[in-house]
Amino acid sequence: MDYLWGRPSEILLRALVPRSFAFGRPTRVVQIGESAGAELALAGSSLRTSGVEIYGAAKGLDPGTMDEVYQQIVAWTRSGELTFDVEKVPLSEIETAWQRTDLRGRRLVVIP
């Protein structure tokens, strides 16, 4: 979920390009906002070998509707209807965690 766009998204997309010729794991970027900029420079390699899929969402969504949607997601999470498979990692182990390839759909949550 990308609320920033602009320069931070450029850096993200560049980081997803494999260092050698290989097809990256699929990564879906949902572009929602542009608080860091309305445009970015996108190298073709960011799409050809990274596995990145870019989607747009929420065109014309006003703050009231965004709040409603957020509250619904919170309600689903609290009730257990929406779950996230996470693995907590202490910040002191971030270097090792960053290189992990065994997550298979789980998301790392860094704990300070």
Short mmCIF file of N, CA, C and O in Angstrom, two decimals:
data_model
loop_
_atom_site.label_atom_id
_atom_site.label_comp_id
_atom_site.label_asym_id
_atom_site.label_seq_id
_atom_site.Cartn_x
_atom_site.Cartn_y
_atom_site.Cartn_z
N MET A 1 0.86 -1.15 0.00
CA MET A 1 0.00 0.00 0.00
C MET A 1 0.91 1.22 0.00
O MET A 1 1.63 1.44 0.97
N ASP A 2 0.91 1.96 -1.07
CA ASP A 2 1.81 3.10 -1.21
C ASP A 2 1.05 4.40 -1.11
O ASP A 2 0.38 4.81 -2.05
N TYR A 3 1.18 5.06 0.02
CA TYR A 3 0.55 6.36 0.23
C TYR A 3 1.50 7.50 -0.12
O TYR A 3 1.12 8.65 -0.09
N LEU A 4 2.78 7.18 -0.42
CA LEU A 4 3.79 8.21 -0.62
C LEU A 4 4.03 8.57 -2.07
O LEU A 4 4.08 9.74 -2.43
N TRP A 5 4.29 7.57 -2.91
CA TRP A 5 4.68 7.74 -4.31
C TRP A 5 5.95 8.56 -4.39
O TRP A 5 6.74 8.57 -3.45
N GLY A 6 6.24 9.22 -5.48
CA GLY A 6 7.43 10.06 -5.59
C GLY A 6 8.72 9.32 -5.33
O GLY A 6 8.87 8.14 -5.64
N ARG A 7 9.68 10.01 -4.76
CA ARG A 7 11.03 9.48 -4.52
C ARG A 7 11.06 8.19 -3.69
O ARG A 7 11.78 7.26 -4.05
N PRO A 8 10.30 8.07 -2.58
CA PRO A 8 10.33 6.81 -1.83
C PRO A 8 9.94 5.60 -2.68
O PRO A 8 10.52 4.52 -2.55
N SER A 9 8.98 5.76 -3.57
CA SER A 9 8.57 4.65 -4.43
C SER A 9 9.63 4.33 -5.47
O SER A 9 9.82 3.17 -5.83
N GLU A 10 10.32 5.34 -5.96
CA GLU A 10 11.44 5.10 -6.88
C GLU A 10 12.47 4.21 -6.22
O GLU A 10 12.97 3.25 -6.82
N ILE A 11 12.82 4.53 -4.98
CA ILE A 11 13.82 3.75 -4.24
C ILE A 11 13.32 2.33 -4.01
O ILE A 11 14.06 1.36 -4.21
N LEU A 12 12.07 2.17 -3.64
CA LEU A 12 11.49 0.85 -3.43
C LEU A 12 11.56 0.02 -4.70
O LEU A 12 12.02 -1.12 -4.68
N LEU A 13 11.11 0.57 -5.80
CA LEU A 13 11.07 -0.18 -7.06
C LEU A 13 12.48 -0.56 -7.51
O LEU A 13 12.70 -1.67 -8.01
N ARG A 14 13.44 0.32 -7.32
CA ARG A 14 14.83 0.00 -7.67
C ARG A 14 15.36 -1.13 -6.80
O ARG A 14 16.09 -2.01 -7.26
N ALA A 15 14.99 -1.14 -5.51
CA ALA A 15 15.46 -2.17 -4.58
C ALA A 15 14.89 -3.55 -4.92
O ALA A 15 15.48 -4.57 -4.56
N LEU A 16 13.77 -3.61 -5.61
CA LEU A 16 13.15 -4.89 -5.95
C LEU A 16 13.74 -5.54 -7.19
O LEU A 16 13.43 -6.69 -7.49
N VAL A 17 14.60 -4.84 -7.92
CA VAL A 17 15.23 -5.41 -9.12
C VAL A 17 16.32 -6.37 -8.69
O VAL A 17 17.22 -6.00 -7.93
N PRO A 18 16.26 -7.64 -9.14
CA PRO A 18 17.29 -8.62 -8.76
C PRO A 18 18.68 -8.18 -9.21
O PRO A 18 18.84 -7.51 -10.21
N ARG A 19 19.70 -8.60 -8.46
CA ARG A 19 21.09 -8.24 -8.79
C ARG A 19 21.62 -9.03 -9.98
O ARG A 19 22.55 -8.61 -10.63
N SER A 20 21.06 -10.21 -10.23
CA SER A 20 21.47 -11.00 -11.38
C SER A 20 20.23 -11.30 -12.21
O SER A 20 19.11 -11.02 -11.78
N PHE A 21 20.42 -11.87 -13.39
CA PHE A 21 19.27 -12.16 -14.23
C PHE A 21 18.43 -13.24 -13.57
O PHE A 21 18.84 -14.38 -13.45
N ALA A 22 17.31 -12.85 -13.09
CA ALA A 22 16.37 -13.76 -12.44
C ALA A 22 15.04 -13.03 -12.35
O ALA A 22 15.00 -11.81 -12.36
N PHE A 23 14.00 -13.79 -12.28
CA PHE A 23 12.69 -13.17 -12.11
C PHE A 23 12.40 -13.08 -10.62
O PHE A 23 12.45 -14.07 -9.91
N GLY A 24 12.10 -11.88 -10.17
CA GLY A 24 11.82 -11.65 -8.76
C GLY A 24 10.50 -12.25 -8.34
O GLY A 24 9.68 -12.62 -9.17
N ARG A 25 10.32 -12.32 -7.04
CA ARG A 25 9.05 -12.80 -6.50
C ARG A 25 7.98 -11.74 -6.77
O ARG A 25 8.28 -10.55 -6.73
N PRO A 26 6.77 -12.15 -7.03
CA PRO A 26 5.71 -11.17 -7.28
C PRO A 26 5.52 -10.22 -6.10
O PRO A 26 5.46 -10.66 -4.95
N THR A 27 5.48 -8.94 -6.38
CA THR A 27 5.24 -7.91 -5.37
C THR A 27 4.19 -6.97 -5.93
O THR A 27 4.40 -6.37 -6.98
N ARG A 28 3.08 -6.86 -5.25
CA ARG A 28 2.01 -5.98 -5.70
C ARG A 28 2.11 -4.65 -4.95
O ARG A 28 2.12 -4.62 -3.73
N VAL A 29 2.21 -3.56 -5.69
CA VAL A 29 2.23 -2.22 -5.12
C VAL A 29 0.89 -1.58 -5.47
O VAL A 29 0.54 -1.48 -6.64
N VAL A 30 0.14 -1.19 -4.44
CA VAL A 30 -1.13 -0.52 -4.66
C VAL A 30 -0.91 0.96 -4.38
O VAL A 30 -0.67 1.36 -3.25
N GLN A 31 -0.98 1.75 -5.43
CA GLN A 31 -0.71 3.18 -5.35
C GLN A 31 -1.99 3.89 -4.91
O GLN A 31 -2.98 3.87 -5.62
N ILE A 32 -1.93 4.50 -3.71
CA ILE A 32 -3.11 5.11 -3.14
C ILE A 32 -2.98 6.62 -3.02
O ILE A 32 -3.92 7.36 -3.24
N GLY A 33 -1.79 7.08 -2.63
CA GLY A 33 -1.61 8.51 -2.40
C GLY A 33 -0.31 9.00 -2.99
O GLY A 33 0.45 8.24 -3.58
N GLU A 34 -0.08 10.29 -2.83
CA GLU A 34 1.15 10.87 -3.38
C GLU A 34 1.67 11.98 -2.49
O GLU A 34 2.03 13.05 -2.94
N SER A 35 1.72 11.68 -1.19
CA SER A 35 2.16 12.71 -0.24
C SER A 35 3.64 13.06 -0.40
O SER A 35 4.07 14.12 0.05
N ALA A 36 4.44 12.20 -1.06
CA ALA A 36 5.85 12.51 -1.29
C ALA A 36 6.11 13.00 -2.71
O ALA A 36 7.24 13.32 -3.05
N GLY A 37 5.10 13.03 -3.55
CA GLY A 37 5.25 13.51 -4.91
C GLY A 37 4.27 12.85 -5.85
O GLY A 37 3.89 11.70 -5.65
N ALA A 38 3.88 13.59 -6.88
CA ALA A 38 2.88 13.10 -7.83
C ALA A 38 3.49 12.26 -8.95
O ALA A 38 2.78 11.54 -9.65
N GLU A 39 4.81 12.35 -9.13
CA GLU A 39 5.46 11.64 -10.23
C GLU A 39 6.69 10.90 -9.74
O GLU A 39 7.23 11.21 -8.68
N LEU A 40 7.12 9.92 -10.53
CA LEU A 40 8.38 9.25 -10.26
C LEU A 40 9.00 8.80 -11.58
O LEU A 40 8.32 8.68 -12.59
N ALA A 41 10.30 8.59 -11.56
CA ALA A 41 11.01 8.05 -12.72
C ALA A 41 11.09 6.55 -12.53
O ALA A 41 11.52 6.08 -11.48
N LEU A 42 10.64 5.81 -13.53
CA LEU A 42 10.57 4.36 -13.41
C LEU A 42 11.39 3.71 -14.51
O LEU A 42 11.07 3.83 -15.69
N ALA A 43 12.47 3.03 -14.12
CA ALA A 43 13.30 2.30 -15.09
C ALA A 43 12.54 1.06 -15.57
O ALA A 43 11.84 0.42 -14.79
N GLY A 44 12.69 0.73 -16.83
CA GLY A 44 12.03 -0.45 -17.38
C GLY A 44 12.39 -1.71 -16.63
O GLY A 44 11.57 -2.60 -16.46
N SER A 45 13.64 -1.79 -16.15
CA SER A 45 14.07 -2.99 -15.43
C SER A 45 13.28 -3.17 -14.14
O SER A 45 13.18 -4.29 -13.63
N SER A 46 12.72 -2.10 -13.61
CA SER A 46 11.91 -2.21 -12.41
C SER A 46 10.68 -3.07 -12.64
O SER A 46 10.13 -3.64 -11.71
N LEU A 47 10.27 -3.19 -13.87
CA LEU A 47 9.09 -4.01 -14.20
C LEU A 47 9.47 -5.33 -14.85
O LEU A 47 8.83 -6.34 -14.60
N ARG A 48 10.51 -5.33 -15.69
CA ARG A 48 10.83 -6.53 -16.45
C ARG A 48 11.25 -7.71 -15.59
O ARG A 48 10.85 -8.84 -15.84
N THR A 49 12.10 -7.49 -14.60
CA THR A 49 12.66 -8.63 -13.86
C THR A 49 12.33 -8.63 -12.38
O THR A 49 12.76 -9.53 -11.67
N SER A 50 11.59 -7.65 -11.90
CA SER A 50 11.36 -7.57 -10.46
C SER A 50 10.12 -8.33 -9.99
O SER A 50 9.99 -8.62 -8.82
N GLY A 51 9.21 -8.61 -10.87
CA GLY A 51 7.95 -9.23 -10.47
C GLY A 51 6.96 -8.22 -9.91
O GLY A 51 5.93 -8.58 -9.36
N VAL A 52 7.27 -6.93 -10.04
CA VAL A 52 6.41 -5.89 -9.50
C VAL A 52 5.14 -5.74 -10.34
O VAL A 52 5.19 -5.74 -11.56
N GLU A 53 4.03 -5.63 -9.65
CA GLU A 53 2.74 -5.34 -10.26
C GLU A 53 2.25 -4.05 -9.62
O GLU A 53 2.18 -3.96 -8.40
N ILE A 54 1.93 -3.03 -10.41
CA ILE A 54 1.49 -1.75 -9.87
C ILE A 54 0.01 -1.57 -10.18
O ILE A 54 -0.41 -1.67 -11.33
N TYR A 55 -0.75 -1.32 -9.14
CA TYR A 55 -2.19 -1.10 -9.27
C TYR A 55 -2.52 0.27 -8.69
O TYR A 55 -1.86 0.75 -7.79
N GLY A 56 -3.55 0.86 -9.17
CA GLY A 56 -4.04 2.13 -8.62
C GLY A 56 -5.32 1.88 -7.86
O GLY A 56 -6.08 0.97 -8.17
N ALA A 57 -5.56 2.69 -6.85
CA ALA A 57 -6.78 2.54 -6.06
C ALA A 57 -7.20 3.88 -5.50
O ALA A 57 -6.40 4.79 -5.36
N ALA A 58 -8.45 3.98 -5.19
CA ALA A 58 -9.00 5.08 -4.42
C ALA A 58 -9.07 6.40 -5.16
O ALA A 58 -9.03 7.45 -4.55
N LYS A 59 -9.21 6.38 -6.48
CA LYS A 59 -9.31 7.63 -7.22
C LYS A 59 -10.52 8.41 -6.72
O LYS A 59 -11.64 7.91 -6.67
N GLY A 60 -10.28 9.64 -6.35
CA GLY A 60 -11.35 10.51 -5.90
C GLY A 60 -11.90 10.20 -4.52
O GLY A 60 -12.94 10.71 -4.14
N LEU A 61 -11.23 9.37 -3.77
CA LEU A 61 -11.69 9.01 -2.43
C LEU A 61 -11.48 10.18 -1.48
O LEU A 61 -10.39 10.70 -1.36
N ASP A 62 -12.53 10.61 -0.81
CA ASP A 62 -12.41 11.75 0.09
C ASP A 62 -12.01 11.28 1.49
O ASP A 62 -12.13 10.09 1.81
N PRO A 63 -11.55 12.19 2.36
CA PRO A 63 -11.10 11.81 3.70
C PRO A 63 -12.16 11.09 4.53
O PRO A 63 -11.83 10.18 5.28
N GLY A 64 -13.41 11.46 4.40
CA GLY A 64 -14.47 10.79 5.15
C GLY A 64 -14.62 9.34 4.77
O GLY A 64 -14.75 8.46 5.63
N THR A 65 -14.58 9.07 3.47
CA THR A 65 -14.69 7.68 3.00
C THR A 65 -13.45 6.90 3.40
O THR A 65 -13.56 5.73 3.78
N MET A 66 -12.27 7.52 3.30
CA MET A 66 -11.04 6.84 3.73
C MET A 66 -11.14 6.44 5.19
O MET A 66 -10.75 5.33 5.57
N ASP A 67 -11.70 7.32 6.04
CA ASP A 67 -11.85 7.00 7.45
C ASP A 67 -12.81 5.83 7.64
O ASP A 67 -12.56 4.92 8.43
N GLU A 68 -13.91 5.83 6.88
CA GLU A 68 -14.87 4.72 6.95
C GLU A 68 -14.21 3.40 6.59
O GLU A 68 -14.41 2.38 7.27
N VAL A 69 -13.46 3.40 5.51
CA VAL A 69 -12.78 2.19 5.06
C VAL A 69 -11.78 1.73 6.12
O VAL A 69 -11.71 0.54 6.46
N TYR A 70 -11.01 2.67 6.66
CA TYR A 70 -10.03 2.34 7.70
C TYR A 70 -10.73 1.72 8.91
O TYR A 70 -10.29 0.69 9.44
N GLN A 71 -11.83 2.32 9.35
CA GLN A 71 -12.56 1.80 10.50
C GLN A 71 -13.10 0.39 10.24
O GLN A 71 -13.12 -0.45 11.13
N GLN A 72 -13.53 0.13 8.99
CA GLN A 72 -14.02 -1.21 8.65
C GLN A 72 -12.89 -2.23 8.72
O GLN A 72 -13.06 -3.32 9.23
N ILE A 73 -11.71 -1.85 8.23
CA ILE A 73 -10.56 -2.77 8.29
C ILE A 73 -10.18 -3.05 9.74
O ILE A 73 -9.92 -4.19 10.12
N VAL A 74 -10.20 -2.02 10.58
CA VAL A 74 -9.91 -2.20 12.00
C VAL A 74 -10.93 -3.14 12.63
O VAL A 74 -10.59 -4.06 13.39
N ALA A 75 -12.20 -2.96 12.31
CA ALA A 75 -13.26 -3.82 12.86
C ALA A 75 -13.07 -5.27 12.43
O ALA A 75 -13.20 -6.19 13.25
N TRP A 76 -12.77 -5.50 11.16
CA TRP A 76 -12.53 -6.86 10.68
C TRP A 76 -11.32 -7.49 11.37
O TRP A 76 -11.34 -8.67 11.71
N THR A 77 -10.30 -6.69 11.59
CA THR A 77 -9.09 -7.21 12.26
C THR A 77 -9.41 -7.57 13.70
O THR A 77 -9.03 -8.64 14.18
N ARG A 78 -10.12 -6.71 14.41
CA ARG A 78 -10.47 -6.97 15.81
C ARG A 78 -11.37 -8.19 15.96
O ARG A 78 -11.26 -8.94 16.92
N SER A 79 -12.28 -8.38 15.01
CA SER A 79 -13.21 -9.51 15.10
C SER A 79 -12.58 -10.82 14.65
O SER A 79 -13.16 -11.88 14.85
N GLY A 80 -11.42 -10.75 14.02
CA GLY A 80 -10.76 -11.96 13.53
C GLY A 80 -11.13 -12.33 12.11
O GLY A 80 -10.67 -13.33 11.59
N GLU A 81 -11.99 -11.51 11.47
CA GLU A 81 -12.36 -11.79 10.08
C GLU A 81 -11.20 -11.53 9.12
O GLU A 81 -11.13 -12.12 8.05
N LEU A 82 -10.33 -10.61 9.49
CA LEU A 82 -9.16 -10.27 8.68
C LEU A 82 -7.93 -10.54 9.53
O LEU A 82 -7.80 -10.00 10.63
N THR A 83 -7.07 -11.42 9.05
CA THR A 83 -5.88 -11.76 9.81
C THR A 83 -4.64 -11.52 8.96
O THR A 83 -4.71 -11.48 7.73
N PHE A 84 -3.54 -11.35 9.65
CA PHE A 84 -2.26 -11.14 9.01
C PHE A 84 -1.27 -12.14 9.58
O PHE A 84 -1.15 -12.26 10.80
N ASP A 85 -0.58 -12.87 8.71
CA ASP A 85 0.41 -13.83 9.15
C ASP A 85 1.73 -13.08 9.30
O ASP A 85 2.38 -12.74 8.30
N VAL A 86 2.11 -12.78 10.54
CA VAL A 86 3.30 -11.98 10.78
C VAL A 86 4.30 -12.76 11.64
O VAL A 86 3.94 -13.68 12.36
N GLU A 87 5.54 -12.36 11.51
CA GLU A 87 6.60 -12.87 12.38
C GLU A 87 7.34 -11.67 12.94
O GLU A 87 7.84 -10.84 12.19
N LYS A 88 7.38 -11.58 14.26
CA LYS A 88 8.04 -10.46 14.91
C LYS A 88 9.54 -10.71 15.00
O LYS A 88 9.97 -11.81 15.31
N VAL A 89 10.30 -9.67 14.70
CA VAL A 89 11.76 -9.75 14.73
C VAL A 89 12.28 -8.53 15.48
O VAL A 89 11.90 -7.40 15.17
N PRO A 90 13.17 -8.75 16.45
CA PRO A 90 13.74 -7.58 17.13
C PRO A 90 14.64 -6.78 16.19
O PRO A 90 15.29 -7.34 15.31
N LEU A 91 14.65 -5.47 16.39
CA LEU A 91 15.47 -4.59 15.57
C LEU A 91 16.93 -5.02 15.56
O LEU A 91 17.61 -4.90 14.55
N SER A 92 17.40 -5.59 16.65
CA SER A 92 18.80 -6.03 16.73
C SER A 92 19.12 -7.15 15.74
O SER A 92 20.28 -7.40 15.44
N GLU A 93 18.11 -7.82 15.18
CA GLU A 93 18.31 -8.91 14.22
C GLU A 93 17.90 -8.51 12.80
O GLU A 93 17.69 -9.37 11.94
N ILE A 94 17.80 -7.22 12.53
CA ILE A 94 17.28 -6.74 11.26
C ILE A 94 18.14 -7.18 10.07
O ILE A 94 17.62 -7.52 9.01
N GLU A 95 19.45 -7.21 10.23
CA GLU A 95 20.32 -7.60 9.11
C GLU A 95 20.04 -9.03 8.67
O GLU A 95 19.90 -9.30 7.48
N THR A 96 19.91 -9.93 9.61
CA THR A 96 19.59 -11.33 9.28
C THR A 96 18.17 -11.45 8.73
O THR A 96 17.94 -12.15 7.75
N ALA A 97 17.24 -10.75 9.35
CA ALA A 97 15.84 -10.82 8.93
C ALA A 97 15.67 -10.34 7.49
O ALA A 97 14.89 -10.90 6.72
N TRP A 98 16.40 -9.30 7.10
CA TRP A 98 16.29 -8.71 5.77
C TRP A 98 16.65 -9.71 4.68
O TRP A 98 16.16 -9.64 3.56
N GLN A 99 17.52 -10.66 5.02
CA GLN A 99 18.01 -11.63 4.03
C GLN A 99 17.20 -12.92 4.00
O GLN A 99 17.48 -13.80 3.19
N ARG A 100 16.21 -13.05 4.84
CA ARG A 100 15.43 -14.29 4.92
C ARG A 100 14.64 -14.55 3.65
O ARG A 100 14.10 -13.64 3.04
N THR A 101 14.56 -15.81 3.28
CA THR A 101 13.78 -16.22 2.11
C THR A 101 12.75 -17.29 2.45
O THR A 101 12.13 -17.85 1.57
N ASP A 102 12.57 -17.57 3.74
CA ASP A 102 11.70 -18.67 4.17
C ASP A 102 10.33 -18.22 4.67
O ASP A 102 9.61 -18.99 5.26
N LEU A 103 9.95 -17.01 4.40
CA LEU A 103 8.72 -16.47 4.99
C LEU A 103 7.44 -17.00 4.36
O LEU A 103 6.41 -17.08 5.01
N ARG A 104 7.46 -17.32 3.10
CA ARG A 104 6.31 -17.92 2.40
C ARG A 104 4.98 -17.24 2.73
O ARG A 104 4.05 -17.86 3.22
N GLY A 105 4.91 -15.92 2.46
CA GLY A 105 3.66 -15.20 2.67
C GLY A 105 3.56 -14.47 3.99
O GLY A 105 2.71 -13.61 4.16
N ARG A 106 4.37 -14.85 4.97
CA ARG A 106 4.35 -14.13 6.26
C ARG A 106 5.06 -12.79 6.08
O ARG A 106 5.91 -12.63 5.22
N ARG A 107 4.71 -11.86 6.91
CA ARG A 107 5.31 -10.54 6.87
C ARG A 107 6.11 -10.31 8.13
O ARG A 107 5.68 -10.69 9.22
N LEU A 108 7.29 -9.73 7.98
CA LEU A 108 8.11 -9.40 9.14
C LEU A 108 7.64 -8.10 9.77
O LEU A 108 7.36 -7.14 9.07
N VAL A 109 7.56 -8.10 11.08
CA VAL A 109 7.25 -6.89 11.83
C VAL A 109 8.44 -6.66 12.74
O VAL A 109 8.77 -7.49 13.58
N VAL A 110 9.10 -5.52 12.54
CA VAL A 110 10.30 -5.20 13.31
C VAL A 110 9.88 -4.53 14.62
O VAL A 110 9.16 -3.54 14.61
N ILE A 111 10.36 -5.08 15.72
CA ILE A 111 10.04 -4.57 17.04
C ILE A 111 11.26 -3.82 17.58
O ILE A 111 12.34 -4.40 17.68
N PRO A 112 11.10 -2.54 17.91
CA PRO A 112 12.25 -1.76 18.41
C PRO A 112 12.75 -2.28 19.75
O PRO A 112 12.09 -2.91 20.49
#
